[in-house]
PDB file of C-alpha atoms in Angstrom:
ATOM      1  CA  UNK A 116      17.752 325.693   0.700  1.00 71.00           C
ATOM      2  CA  UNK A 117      17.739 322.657  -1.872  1.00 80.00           C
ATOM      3  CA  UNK A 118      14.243 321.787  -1.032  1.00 94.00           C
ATOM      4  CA  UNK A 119      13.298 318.285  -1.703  1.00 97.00           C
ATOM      5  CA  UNK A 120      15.912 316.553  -3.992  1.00 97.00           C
ATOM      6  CA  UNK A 121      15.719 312.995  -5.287  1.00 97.00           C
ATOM      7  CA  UNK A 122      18.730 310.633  -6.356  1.00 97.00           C
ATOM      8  CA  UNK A 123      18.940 308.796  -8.871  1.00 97.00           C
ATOM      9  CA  UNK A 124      17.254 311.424 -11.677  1.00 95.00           C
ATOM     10  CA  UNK A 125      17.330 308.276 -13.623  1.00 96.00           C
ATOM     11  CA  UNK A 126      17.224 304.637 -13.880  1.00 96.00           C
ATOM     12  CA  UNK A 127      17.100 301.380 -15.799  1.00 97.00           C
ATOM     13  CA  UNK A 128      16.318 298.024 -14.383  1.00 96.00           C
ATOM     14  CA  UNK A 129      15.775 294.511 -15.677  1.00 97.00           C
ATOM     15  CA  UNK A 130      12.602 292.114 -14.055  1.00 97.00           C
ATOM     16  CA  UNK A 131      13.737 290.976 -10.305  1.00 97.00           C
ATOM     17  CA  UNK A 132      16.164 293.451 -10.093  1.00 97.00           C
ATOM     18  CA  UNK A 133      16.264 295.784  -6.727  1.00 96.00           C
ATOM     19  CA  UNK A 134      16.712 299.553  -5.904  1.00 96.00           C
ATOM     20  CA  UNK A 135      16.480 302.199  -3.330  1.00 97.00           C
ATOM     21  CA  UNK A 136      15.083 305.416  -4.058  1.00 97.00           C
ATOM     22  CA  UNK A 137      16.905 308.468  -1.595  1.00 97.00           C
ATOM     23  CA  UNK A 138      14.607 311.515  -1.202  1.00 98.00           C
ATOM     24  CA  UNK A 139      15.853 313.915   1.385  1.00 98.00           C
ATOM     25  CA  UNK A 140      14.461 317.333   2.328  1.00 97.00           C
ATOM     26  CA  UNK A 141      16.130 320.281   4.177  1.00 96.00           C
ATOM     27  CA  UNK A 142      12.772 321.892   5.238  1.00 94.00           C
ATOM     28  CA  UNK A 143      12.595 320.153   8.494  1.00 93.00           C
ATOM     29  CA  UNK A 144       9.242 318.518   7.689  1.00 93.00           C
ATOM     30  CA  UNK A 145       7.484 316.237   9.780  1.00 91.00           C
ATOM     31  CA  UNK A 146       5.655 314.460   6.692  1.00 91.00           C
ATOM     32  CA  UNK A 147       7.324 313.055   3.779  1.00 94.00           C
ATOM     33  CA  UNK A 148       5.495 311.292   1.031  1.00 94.00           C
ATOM     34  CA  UNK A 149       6.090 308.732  -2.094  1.00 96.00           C
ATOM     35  CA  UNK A 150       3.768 309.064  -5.329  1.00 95.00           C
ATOM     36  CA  UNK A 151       4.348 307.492  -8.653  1.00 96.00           C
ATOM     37  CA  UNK A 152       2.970 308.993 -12.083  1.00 94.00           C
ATOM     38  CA  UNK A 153       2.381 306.917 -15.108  1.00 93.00           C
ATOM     39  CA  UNK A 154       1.903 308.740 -18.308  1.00 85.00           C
ATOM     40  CA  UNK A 155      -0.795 310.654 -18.985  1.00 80.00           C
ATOM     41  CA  UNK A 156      -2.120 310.247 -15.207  1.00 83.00           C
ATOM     42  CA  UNK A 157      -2.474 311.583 -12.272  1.00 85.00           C
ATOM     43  CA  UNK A 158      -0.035 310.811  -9.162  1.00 90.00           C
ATOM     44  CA  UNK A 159      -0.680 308.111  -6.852  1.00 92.00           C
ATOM     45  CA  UNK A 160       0.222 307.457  -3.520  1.00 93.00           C
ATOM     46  CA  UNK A 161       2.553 304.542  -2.375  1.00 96.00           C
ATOM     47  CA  UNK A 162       3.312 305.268   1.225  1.00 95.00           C
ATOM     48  CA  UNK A 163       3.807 308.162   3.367  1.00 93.00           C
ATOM     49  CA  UNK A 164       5.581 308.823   7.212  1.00 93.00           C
ATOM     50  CA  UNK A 165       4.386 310.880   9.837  1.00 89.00           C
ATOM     51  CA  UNK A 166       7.904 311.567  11.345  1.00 90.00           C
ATOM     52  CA  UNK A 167      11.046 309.880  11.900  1.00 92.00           C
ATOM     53  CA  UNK A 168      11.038 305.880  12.476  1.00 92.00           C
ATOM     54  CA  UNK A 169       7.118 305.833  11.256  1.00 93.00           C
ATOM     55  CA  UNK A 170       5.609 305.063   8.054  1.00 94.00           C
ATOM     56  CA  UNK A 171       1.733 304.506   6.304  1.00 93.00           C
ATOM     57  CA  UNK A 172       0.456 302.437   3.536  1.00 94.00           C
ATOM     58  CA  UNK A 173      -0.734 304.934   0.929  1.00 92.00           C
ATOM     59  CA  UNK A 174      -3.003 303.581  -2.225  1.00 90.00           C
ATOM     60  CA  UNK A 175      -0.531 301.589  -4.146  1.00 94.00           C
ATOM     61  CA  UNK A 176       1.658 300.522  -1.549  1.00 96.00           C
ATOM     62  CA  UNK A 177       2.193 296.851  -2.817  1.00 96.00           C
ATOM     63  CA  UNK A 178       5.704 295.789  -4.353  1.00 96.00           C
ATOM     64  CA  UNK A 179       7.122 298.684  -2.304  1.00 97.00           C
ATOM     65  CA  UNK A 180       9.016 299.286   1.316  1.00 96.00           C
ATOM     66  CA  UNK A 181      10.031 302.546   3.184  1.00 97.00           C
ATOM     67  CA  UNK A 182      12.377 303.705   5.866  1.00 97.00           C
ATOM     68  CA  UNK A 183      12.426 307.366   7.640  1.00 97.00           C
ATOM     69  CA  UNK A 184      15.508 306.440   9.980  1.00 95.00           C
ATOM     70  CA  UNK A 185      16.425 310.015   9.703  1.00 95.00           C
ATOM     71  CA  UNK A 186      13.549 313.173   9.710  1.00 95.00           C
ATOM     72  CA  UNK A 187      15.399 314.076   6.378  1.00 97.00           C
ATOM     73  CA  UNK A 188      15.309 311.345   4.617  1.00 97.00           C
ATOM     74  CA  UNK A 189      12.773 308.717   3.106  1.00 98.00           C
ATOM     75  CA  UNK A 190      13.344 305.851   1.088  1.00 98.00           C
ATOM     76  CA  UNK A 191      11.867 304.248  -1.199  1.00 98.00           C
ATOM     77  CA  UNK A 192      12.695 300.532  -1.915  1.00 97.00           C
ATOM     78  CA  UNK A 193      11.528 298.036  -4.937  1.00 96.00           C
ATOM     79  CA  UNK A 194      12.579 294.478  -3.310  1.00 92.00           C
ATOM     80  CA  UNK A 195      11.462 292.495  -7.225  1.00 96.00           C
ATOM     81  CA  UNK A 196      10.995 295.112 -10.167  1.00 96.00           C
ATOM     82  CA  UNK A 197       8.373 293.983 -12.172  1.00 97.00           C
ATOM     83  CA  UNK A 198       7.449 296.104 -15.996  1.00 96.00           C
ATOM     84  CA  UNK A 199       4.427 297.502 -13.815  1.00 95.00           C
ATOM     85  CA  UNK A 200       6.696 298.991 -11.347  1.00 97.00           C
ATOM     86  CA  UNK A 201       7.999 301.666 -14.661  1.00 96.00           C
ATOM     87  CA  UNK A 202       6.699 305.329 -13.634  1.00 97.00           C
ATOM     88  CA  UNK A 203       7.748 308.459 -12.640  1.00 97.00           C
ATOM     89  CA  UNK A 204       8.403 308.379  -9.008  1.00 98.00           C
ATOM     90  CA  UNK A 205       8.209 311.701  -7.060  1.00 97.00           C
ATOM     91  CA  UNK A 206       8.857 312.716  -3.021  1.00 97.00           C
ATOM     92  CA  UNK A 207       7.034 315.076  -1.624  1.00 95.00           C
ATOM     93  CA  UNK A 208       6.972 316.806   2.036  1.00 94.00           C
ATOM     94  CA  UNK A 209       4.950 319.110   4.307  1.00 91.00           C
ATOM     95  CA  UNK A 210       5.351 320.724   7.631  1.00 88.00           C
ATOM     96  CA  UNK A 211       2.420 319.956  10.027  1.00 79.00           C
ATOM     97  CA  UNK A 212      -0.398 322.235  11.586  1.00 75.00           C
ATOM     98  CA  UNK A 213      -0.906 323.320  14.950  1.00 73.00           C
ATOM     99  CA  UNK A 214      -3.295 320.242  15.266  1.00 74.00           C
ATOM    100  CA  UNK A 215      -0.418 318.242  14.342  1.00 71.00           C
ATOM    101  CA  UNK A 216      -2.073 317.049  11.172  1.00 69.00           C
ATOM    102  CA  UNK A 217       0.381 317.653   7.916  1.00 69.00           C
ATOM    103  CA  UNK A 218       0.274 320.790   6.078  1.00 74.00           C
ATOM    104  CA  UNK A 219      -1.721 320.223   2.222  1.00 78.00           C
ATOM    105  CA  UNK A 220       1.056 322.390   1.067  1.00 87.00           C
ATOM    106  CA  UNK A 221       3.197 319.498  -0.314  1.00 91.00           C
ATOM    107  CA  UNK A 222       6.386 320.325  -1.561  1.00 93.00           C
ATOM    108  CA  UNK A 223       7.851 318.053  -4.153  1.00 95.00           C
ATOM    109  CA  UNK A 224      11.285 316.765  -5.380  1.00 96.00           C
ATOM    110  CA  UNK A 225      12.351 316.751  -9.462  1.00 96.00           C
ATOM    111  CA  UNK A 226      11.022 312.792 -10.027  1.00 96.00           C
ATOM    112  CA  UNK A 227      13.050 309.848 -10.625  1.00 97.00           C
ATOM    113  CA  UNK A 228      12.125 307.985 -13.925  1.00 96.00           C
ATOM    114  CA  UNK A 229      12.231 304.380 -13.491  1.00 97.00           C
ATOM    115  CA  UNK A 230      11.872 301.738 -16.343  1.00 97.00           C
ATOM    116  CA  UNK A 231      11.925 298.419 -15.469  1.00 97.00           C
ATOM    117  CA  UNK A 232      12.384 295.947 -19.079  1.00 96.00           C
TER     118      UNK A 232
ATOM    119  CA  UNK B1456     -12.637 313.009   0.387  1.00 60.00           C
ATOM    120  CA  UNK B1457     -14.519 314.726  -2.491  1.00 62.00           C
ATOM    121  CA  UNK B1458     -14.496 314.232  -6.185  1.00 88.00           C
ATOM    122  CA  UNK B1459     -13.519 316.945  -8.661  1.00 93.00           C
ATOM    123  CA  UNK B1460     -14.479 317.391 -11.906  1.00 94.00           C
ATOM    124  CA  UNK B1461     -11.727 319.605 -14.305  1.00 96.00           C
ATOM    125  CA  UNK B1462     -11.835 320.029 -18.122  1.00 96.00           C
ATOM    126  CA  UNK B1463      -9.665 318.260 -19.708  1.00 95.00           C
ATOM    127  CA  UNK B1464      -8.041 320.564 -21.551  1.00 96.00           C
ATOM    128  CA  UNK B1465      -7.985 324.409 -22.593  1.00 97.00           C
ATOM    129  CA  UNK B1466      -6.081 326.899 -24.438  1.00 96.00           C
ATOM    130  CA  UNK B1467      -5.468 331.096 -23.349  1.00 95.00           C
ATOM    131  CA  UNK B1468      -3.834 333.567 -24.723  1.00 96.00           C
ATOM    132  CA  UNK B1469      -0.347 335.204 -23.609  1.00 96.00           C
ATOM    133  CA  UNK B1470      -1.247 338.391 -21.619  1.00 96.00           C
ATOM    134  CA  UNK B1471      -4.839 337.754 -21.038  1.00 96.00           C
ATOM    135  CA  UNK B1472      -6.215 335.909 -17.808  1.00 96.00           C
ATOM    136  CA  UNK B1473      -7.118 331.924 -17.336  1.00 96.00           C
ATOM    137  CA  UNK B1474      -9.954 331.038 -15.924  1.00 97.00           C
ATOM    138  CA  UNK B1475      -9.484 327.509 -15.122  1.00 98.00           C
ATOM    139  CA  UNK B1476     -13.107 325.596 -13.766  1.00 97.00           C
ATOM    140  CA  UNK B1477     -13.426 322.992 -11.253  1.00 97.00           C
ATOM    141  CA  UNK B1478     -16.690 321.355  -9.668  1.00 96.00           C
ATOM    142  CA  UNK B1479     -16.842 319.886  -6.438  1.00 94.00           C
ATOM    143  CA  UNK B1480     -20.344 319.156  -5.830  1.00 93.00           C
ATOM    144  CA  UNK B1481     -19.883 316.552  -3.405  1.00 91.00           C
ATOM    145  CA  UNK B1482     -17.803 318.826  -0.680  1.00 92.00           C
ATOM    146  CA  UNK B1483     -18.165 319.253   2.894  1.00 89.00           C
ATOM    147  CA  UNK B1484     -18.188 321.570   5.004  1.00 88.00           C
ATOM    148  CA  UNK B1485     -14.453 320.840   6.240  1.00 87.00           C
ATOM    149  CA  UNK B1486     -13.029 320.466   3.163  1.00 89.00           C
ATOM    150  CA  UNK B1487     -10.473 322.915   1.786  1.00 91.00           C
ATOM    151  CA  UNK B1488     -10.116 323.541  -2.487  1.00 94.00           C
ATOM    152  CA  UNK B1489      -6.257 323.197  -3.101  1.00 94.00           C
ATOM    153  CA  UNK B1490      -4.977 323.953  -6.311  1.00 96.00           C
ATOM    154  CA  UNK B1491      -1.591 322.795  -7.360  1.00 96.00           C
ATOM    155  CA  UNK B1492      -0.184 322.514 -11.057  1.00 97.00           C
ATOM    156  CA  UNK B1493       2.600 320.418 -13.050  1.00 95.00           C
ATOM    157  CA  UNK B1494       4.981 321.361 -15.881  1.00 94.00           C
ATOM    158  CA  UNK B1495       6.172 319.239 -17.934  1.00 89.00           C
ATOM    159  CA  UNK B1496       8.264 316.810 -16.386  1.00 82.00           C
ATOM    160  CA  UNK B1497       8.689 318.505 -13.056  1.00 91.00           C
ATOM    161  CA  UNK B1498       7.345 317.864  -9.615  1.00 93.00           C
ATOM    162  CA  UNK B1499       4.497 319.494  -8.567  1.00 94.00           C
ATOM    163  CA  UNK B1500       3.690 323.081  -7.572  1.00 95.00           C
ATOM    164  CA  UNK B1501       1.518 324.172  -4.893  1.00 94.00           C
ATOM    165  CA  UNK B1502      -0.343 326.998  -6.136  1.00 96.00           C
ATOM    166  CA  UNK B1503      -3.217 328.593  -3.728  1.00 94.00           C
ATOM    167  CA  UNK B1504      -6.315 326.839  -1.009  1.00 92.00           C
ATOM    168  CA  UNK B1505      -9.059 328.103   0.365  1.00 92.00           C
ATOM    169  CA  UNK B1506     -11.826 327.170   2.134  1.00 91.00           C
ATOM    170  CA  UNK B1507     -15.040 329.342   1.852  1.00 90.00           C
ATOM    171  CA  UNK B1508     -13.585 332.781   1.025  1.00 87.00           C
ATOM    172  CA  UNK B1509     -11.443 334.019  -1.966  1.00 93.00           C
ATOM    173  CA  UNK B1510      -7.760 334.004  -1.764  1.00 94.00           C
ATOM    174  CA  UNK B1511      -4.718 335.700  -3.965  1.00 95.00           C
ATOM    175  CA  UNK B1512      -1.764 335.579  -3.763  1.00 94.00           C
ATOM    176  CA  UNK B1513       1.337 336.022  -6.199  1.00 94.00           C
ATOM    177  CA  UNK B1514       0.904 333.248  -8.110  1.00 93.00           C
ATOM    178  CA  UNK B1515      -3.750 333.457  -8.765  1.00 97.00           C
ATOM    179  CA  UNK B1516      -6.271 334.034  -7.316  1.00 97.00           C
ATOM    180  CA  UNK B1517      -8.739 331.548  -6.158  1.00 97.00           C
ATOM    181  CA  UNK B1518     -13.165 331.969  -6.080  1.00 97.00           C
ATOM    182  CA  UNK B1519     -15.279 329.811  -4.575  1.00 96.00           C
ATOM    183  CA  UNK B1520     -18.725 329.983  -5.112  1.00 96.00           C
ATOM    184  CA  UNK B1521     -20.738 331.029  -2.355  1.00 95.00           C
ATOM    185  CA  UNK B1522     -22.803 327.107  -2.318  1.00 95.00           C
ATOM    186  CA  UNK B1523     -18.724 325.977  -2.271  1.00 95.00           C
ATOM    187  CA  UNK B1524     -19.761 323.445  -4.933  1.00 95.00           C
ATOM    188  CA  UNK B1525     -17.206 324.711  -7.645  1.00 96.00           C
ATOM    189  CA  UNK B1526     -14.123 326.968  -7.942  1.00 97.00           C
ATOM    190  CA  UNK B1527     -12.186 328.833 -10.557  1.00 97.00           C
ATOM    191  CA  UNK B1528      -8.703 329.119 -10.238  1.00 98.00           C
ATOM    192  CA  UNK B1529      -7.166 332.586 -12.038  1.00 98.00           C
ATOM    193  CA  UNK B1530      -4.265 333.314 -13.692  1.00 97.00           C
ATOM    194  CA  UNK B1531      -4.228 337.346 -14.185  1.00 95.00           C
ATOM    195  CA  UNK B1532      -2.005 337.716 -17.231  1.00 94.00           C
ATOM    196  CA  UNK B1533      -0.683 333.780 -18.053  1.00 95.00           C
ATOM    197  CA  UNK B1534       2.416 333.689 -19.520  1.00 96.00           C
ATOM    198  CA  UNK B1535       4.311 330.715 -21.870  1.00 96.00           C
ATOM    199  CA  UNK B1536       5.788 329.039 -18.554  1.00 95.00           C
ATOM    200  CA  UNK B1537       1.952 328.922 -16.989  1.00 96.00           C
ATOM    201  CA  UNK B1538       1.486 325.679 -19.903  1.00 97.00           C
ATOM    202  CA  UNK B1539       1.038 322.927 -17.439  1.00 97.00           C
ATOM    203  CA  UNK B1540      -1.263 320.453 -15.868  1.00 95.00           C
ATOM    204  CA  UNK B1541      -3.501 322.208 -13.152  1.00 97.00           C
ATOM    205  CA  UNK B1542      -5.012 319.980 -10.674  1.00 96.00           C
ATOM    206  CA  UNK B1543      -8.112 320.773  -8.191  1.00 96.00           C
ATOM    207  CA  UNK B1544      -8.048 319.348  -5.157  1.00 94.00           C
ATOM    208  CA  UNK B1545     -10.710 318.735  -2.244  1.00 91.00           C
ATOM    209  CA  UNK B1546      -9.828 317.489   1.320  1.00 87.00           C
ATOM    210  CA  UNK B1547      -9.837 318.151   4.821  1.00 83.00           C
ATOM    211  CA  UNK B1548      -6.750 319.549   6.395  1.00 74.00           C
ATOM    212  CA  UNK B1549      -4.565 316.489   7.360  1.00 71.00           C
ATOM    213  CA  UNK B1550      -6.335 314.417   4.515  1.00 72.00           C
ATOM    214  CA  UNK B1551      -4.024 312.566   1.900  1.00 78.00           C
ATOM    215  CA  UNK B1552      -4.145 314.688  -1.367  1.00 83.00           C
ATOM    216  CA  UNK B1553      -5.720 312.536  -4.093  1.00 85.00           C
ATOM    217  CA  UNK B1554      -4.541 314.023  -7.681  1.00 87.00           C
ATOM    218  CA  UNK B1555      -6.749 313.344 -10.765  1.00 84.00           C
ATOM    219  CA  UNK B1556      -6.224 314.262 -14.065  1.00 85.00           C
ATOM    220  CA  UNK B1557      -6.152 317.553 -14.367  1.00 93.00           C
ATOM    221  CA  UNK B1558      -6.506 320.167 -16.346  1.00 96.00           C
ATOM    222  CA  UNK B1559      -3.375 320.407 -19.879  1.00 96.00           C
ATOM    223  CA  UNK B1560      -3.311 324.254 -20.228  1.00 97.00           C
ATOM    224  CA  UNK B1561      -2.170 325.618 -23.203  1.00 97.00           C
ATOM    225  CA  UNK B1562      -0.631 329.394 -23.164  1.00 97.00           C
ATOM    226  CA  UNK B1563      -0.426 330.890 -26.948  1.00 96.00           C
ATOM    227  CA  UNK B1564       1.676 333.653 -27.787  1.00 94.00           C
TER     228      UNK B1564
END
Protein backbone atom coordinates (compact mmCIF):
# COMPACT_ATOMS: atom_id res chain seq x y z
CA UNK A 1 0.00 0.00 0.00
CA UNK A 2 1.24 3.68 -0.87
CA UNK A 3 -0.66 5.13 1.95
CA UNK A 4 -1.52 8.70 1.58
CA UNK A 5 0.55 10.35 -1.26
CA UNK A 6 0.41 13.99 -2.28
CA UNK A 7 1.25 15.55 -5.84
CA UNK A 8 2.92 18.11 -6.48
CA UNK A 9 6.00 17.54 -3.67
CA UNK A 10 6.65 21.02 -4.73
CA UNK A 11 5.57 24.28 -5.96
CA UNK A 12 6.11 27.91 -6.88
CA UNK A 13 3.45 30.44 -7.54
CA UNK A 14 3.24 34.15 -8.22
CA UNK A 15 0.17 36.49 -6.34
CA UNK A 16 -3.35 35.56 -8.18
CA UNK A 17 -2.09 32.61 -9.51
CA UNK A 18 -4.28 29.18 -9.06
CA UNK A 19 -3.57 25.47 -8.15
CA UNK A 20 -5.02 22.20 -7.19
CA UNK A 21 -3.54 20.17 -4.64
CA UNK A 22 -4.25 15.98 -5.42
CA UNK A 23 -4.07 13.90 -2.20
CA UNK A 24 -5.26 10.38 -2.70
CA UNK A 25 -5.23 7.48 -0.23
CA UNK A 26 -5.45 3.68 -0.85
CA UNK A 27 -6.64 2.87 2.75
CA UNK A 28 -10.24 3.06 1.95
CA UNK A 29 -10.89 5.81 4.51
CA UNK A 30 -14.01 7.43 5.09
CA UNK A 31 -12.28 10.79 6.41
CA UNK A 32 -9.75 12.71 4.62
CA UNK A 33 -8.33 15.92 5.92
CA UNK A 34 -6.28 19.23 4.71
CA UNK A 35 -3.78 21.00 7.29
CA UNK A 36 -1.20 23.56 6.49
CA UNK A 37 2.11 24.12 8.65
CA UNK A 38 3.96 27.33 8.71
CA UNK A 39 7.39 27.25 10.13
CA UNK A 40 8.04 26.71 13.40
CA UNK A 41 4.17 25.88 14.11
CA UNK A 42 1.91 23.62 14.65
CA UNK A 43 -0.60 22.25 11.82
CA UNK A 44 -3.80 23.80 11.19
CA UNK A 45 -6.83 22.70 9.79
CA UNK A 46 -8.35 24.01 6.44
CA UNK A 47 -11.17 21.66 5.67
CA UNK A 48 -11.96 18.14 6.08
CA UNK A 49 -14.78 15.43 4.32
CA UNK A 50 -16.70 12.94 5.94
CA UNK A 51 -16.98 10.65 2.81
CA UNK A 52 -17.34 10.92 -0.78
CA UNK A 53 -19.29 14.11 -2.31
CA UNK A 54 -19.13 15.84 1.40
CA UNK A 55 -16.87 18.29 2.82
CA UNK A 56 -16.40 20.67 6.36
CA UNK A 57 -14.94 23.99 7.03
CA UNK A 58 -11.98 23.29 9.31
CA UNK A 59 -10.15 26.46 11.20
CA UNK A 60 -8.53 28.21 8.36
CA UNK A 61 -10.74 27.38 5.69
CA UNK A 62 -10.77 30.90 3.95
CA UNK A 63 -8.93 31.38 0.46
CA UNK A 64 -9.41 27.62 0.04
CA UNK A 65 -12.02 25.02 -1.83
CA UNK A 66 -12.31 21.14 -1.74
CA UNK A 67 -13.77 18.32 -3.73
CA UNK A 68 -14.06 14.43 -2.58
CA UNK A 69 -15.77 13.31 -5.99
CA UNK A 70 -14.03 10.09 -5.48
CA UNK A 71 -13.60 8.25 -1.65
CA UNK A 72 -9.82 8.30 -2.70
CA UNK A 73 -9.22 11.40 -3.47
CA UNK A 74 -9.39 15.05 -1.96
CA UNK A 75 -8.45 18.18 -3.36
CA UNK A 76 -7.31 20.95 -2.38
CA UNK A 77 -7.79 24.19 -4.46
CA UNK A 78 -6.22 27.94 -4.02
CA UNK A 79 -8.71 29.99 -6.47
CA UNK A 80 -6.14 33.66 -5.80
CA UNK A 81 -2.66 32.79 -4.12
CA UNK A 82 -1.87 35.38 -1.93
CA UNK A 83 2.12 35.44 0.08
CA UNK A 84 -0.07 34.25 3.19
CA UNK A 85 -1.23 31.25 1.41
CA UNK A 86 3.03 29.95 1.52
CA UNK A 87 3.09 26.77 3.99
CA UNK A 88 3.55 23.36 4.09
CA UNK A 89 0.40 21.72 3.11
CA UNK A 90 -0.23 18.12 4.34
CA UNK A 91 -3.36 15.37 3.73
CA UNK A 92 -4.22 13.31 6.16
CA UNK A 93 -6.93 10.32 6.51
CA UNK A 94 -8.64 8.01 9.02
CA UNK A 95 -10.98 5.12 8.93
CA UNK A 96 -14.11 5.67 11.12
CA UNK A 97 -15.38 3.92 14.42
CA UNK A 98 -18.16 1.74 14.97
CA UNK A 99 -20.10 4.97 16.00
CA UNK A 100 -19.30 6.20 12.69
CA UNK A 101 -17.25 9.05 14.08
CA UNK A 102 -13.51 9.14 12.35
CA UNK A 103 -10.76 7.25 13.79
CA UNK A 104 -7.94 9.95 15.79
CA UNK A 105 -5.47 7.73 14.15
CA UNK A 106 -4.74 10.14 11.22
CA UNK A 107 -2.56 8.98 8.71
CA UNK A 108 -0.68 11.57 6.76
CA UNK A 109 0.79 12.14 3.23
CA UNK A 110 4.72 13.53 2.63
CA UNK A 111 3.51 17.57 2.43
CA UNK A 112 3.49 19.72 -0.48
CA UNK A 113 5.59 22.98 0.00
CA UNK A 114 3.94 25.85 -1.49
CA UNK A 115 5.49 29.42 -1.87
CA UNK A 116 3.53 31.88 -3.23
CA UNK A 117 6.03 35.36 -4.23
CA UNK B 1 -11.44 20.20 23.35
CA UNK B 2 -8.68 20.50 26.01
CA UNK B 3 -5.51 22.46 26.16
CA UNK B 4 -2.07 20.87 26.50
CA UNK B 5 0.79 22.13 27.87
CA UNK B 6 4.40 20.40 26.38
CA UNK B 7 7.98 21.66 27.00
CA UNK B 8 9.29 23.18 24.49
CA UNK B 9 12.17 21.48 24.03
CA UNK B 10 14.49 18.60 25.51
CA UNK B 11 17.49 16.66 24.86
CA UNK B 12 18.15 12.42 25.75
CA UNK B 13 20.66 10.38 25.29
CA UNK B 14 21.06 7.46 22.58
CA UNK B 15 20.18 4.17 24.41
CA UNK B 16 18.58 5.56 27.43
CA UNK B 17 14.67 6.21 27.70
CA UNK B 18 12.62 9.71 27.01
CA UNK B 19 10.35 10.73 29.16
CA UNK B 20 8.48 13.28 27.33
CA UNK B 21 5.72 15.45 29.83
CA UNK B 22 2.44 16.74 28.92
CA UNK B 23 -0.35 18.47 31.17
CA UNK B 24 -3.83 18.43 30.45
CA UNK B 25 -5.47 19.86 33.35
CA UNK B 26 -8.48 20.94 31.73
CA UNK B 27 -9.64 17.22 30.39
CA UNK B 28 -12.80 15.48 30.54
CA UNK B 29 -13.89 12.62 31.23
CA UNK B 30 -14.38 11.60 27.39
CA UNK B 31 -11.39 12.77 26.23
CA UNK B 32 -8.67 10.47 24.91
CA UNK B 33 -4.50 11.61 25.23
CA UNK B 34 -3.15 10.99 21.60
CA UNK B 35 0.32 11.29 21.00
CA UNK B 36 1.66 11.70 17.55
CA UNK B 37 5.24 13.05 16.50
CA UNK B 38 6.96 14.84 13.34
CA UNK B 39 10.42 14.49 11.76
CA UNK B 40 11.80 16.80 10.07
CA UNK B 41 10.03 17.61 7.09
CA UNK B 42 7.73 14.64 7.01
CA UNK B 43 4.07 14.16 7.68
CA UNK B 44 3.03 13.19 10.81
CA UNK B 45 3.21 9.94 12.80
CA UNK B 46 0.66 8.55 14.95
CA UNK B 47 2.35 7.21 17.84
CA UNK B 48 0.06 5.71 20.86
CA UNK B 49 -3.76 7.02 22.81
CA UNK B 50 -5.21 6.19 25.68
CA UNK B 51 -7.79 7.09 27.72
CA UNK B 52 -7.53 6.32 31.52
CA UNK B 53 -5.21 3.28 31.53
CA UNK B 54 -1.56 2.81 30.31
CA UNK B 55 -0.87 1.63 26.88
CA UNK B 56 2.44 0.17 24.92
CA UNK B 57 2.92 -0.70 22.13
CA UNK B 58 6.01 -1.01 19.66
CA UNK B 59 6.65 2.30 19.21
CA UNK B 60 6.21 3.80 23.65
CA UNK B 61 4.51 3.46 26.05
CA UNK B 62 1.99 5.86 27.29
CA UNK B 63 1.02 6.81 31.53
CA UNK B 64 -1.61 8.67 32.53
CA UNK B 65 -1.88 9.79 35.83
CA UNK B 66 -4.48 8.35 37.81
CA UNK B 67 -6.40 12.32 38.25
CA UNK B 68 -5.87 12.04 34.06
CA UNK B 69 -4.61 15.63 34.33
CA UNK B 70 -1.11 14.90 32.70
CA UNK B 71 0.70 12.16 30.72
CA UNK B 72 4.18 11.06 29.88
CA UNK B 73 4.83 9.63 26.74
CA UNK B 74 8.05 6.94 26.79
CA UNK B 75 10.49 6.13 24.54
CA UNK B 76 12.38 2.87 26.06
CA UNK B 77 15.79 3.15 24.43
CA UNK B 78 15.45 6.46 21.83
CA UNK B 79 17.48 6.22 19.07
CA UNK B 80 19.00 9.17 16.44
CA UNK B 81 15.75 8.78 14.13
CA UNK B 82 13.39 9.39 17.48
CA UNK B 83 14.76 13.52 16.98
CA UNK B 84 11.44 14.99 16.14
CA UNK B 85 8.60 17.15 17.19
CA UNK B 86 6.24 15.19 19.65
CA UNK B 87 2.85 16.53 19.97
CA UNK B 88 0.15 15.75 22.89
CA UNK B 89 -3.09 15.69 22.01
CA UNK B 90 -6.57 15.81 23.96
CA UNK B 91 -10.03 15.12 22.34
CA UNK B 92 -12.96 13.10 22.26
CA UNK B 93 -13.15 10.31 19.78
CA UNK B 94 -14.59 11.87 16.53
CA UNK B 95 -13.18 15.37 17.67
CA UNK B 96 -10.92 17.34 15.09
CA UNK B 97 -7.24 16.92 16.31
CA UNK B 98 -5.92 20.38 17.22
CA UNK B 99 -1.87 20.24 17.03
CA UNK B 100 0.15 22.78 19.11
CA UNK B 101 3.59 23.21 19.29
CA UNK B 102 5.05 20.49 20.47
CA UNK B 103 7.68 19.18 21.97
CA UNK B 104 11.71 19.50 19.50
CA UNK B 105 13.41 16.33 20.91
CA UNK B 106 16.85 16.06 20.65
CA UNK B 107 18.52 12.34 20.63
CA UNK B 108 22.52 12.57 21.36
CA UNK B 109 24.77 9.92 20.53
Amino acid sequence: NAGVTQTPKFRVLKTGQSMTLLCAQDMNHEYMYWYRQDPGMGLRLIHYSVGEGTTAKGEVPDGYNVSRLKKQNFLLGLESAAPSQTSVYFCASSSLLAGGEPHNEQFFGPGTRLTVL
Amino acid sequence: DAKTTQPPSMDCAEGRAANLPCNHSTISGNEYVYWYRQIHSQGPQYIIHGLKNNETNEMASLIITEDRKSSTLILPHATLRDTAVYYCIVGAAGNKLTFGGGTRVLVKP
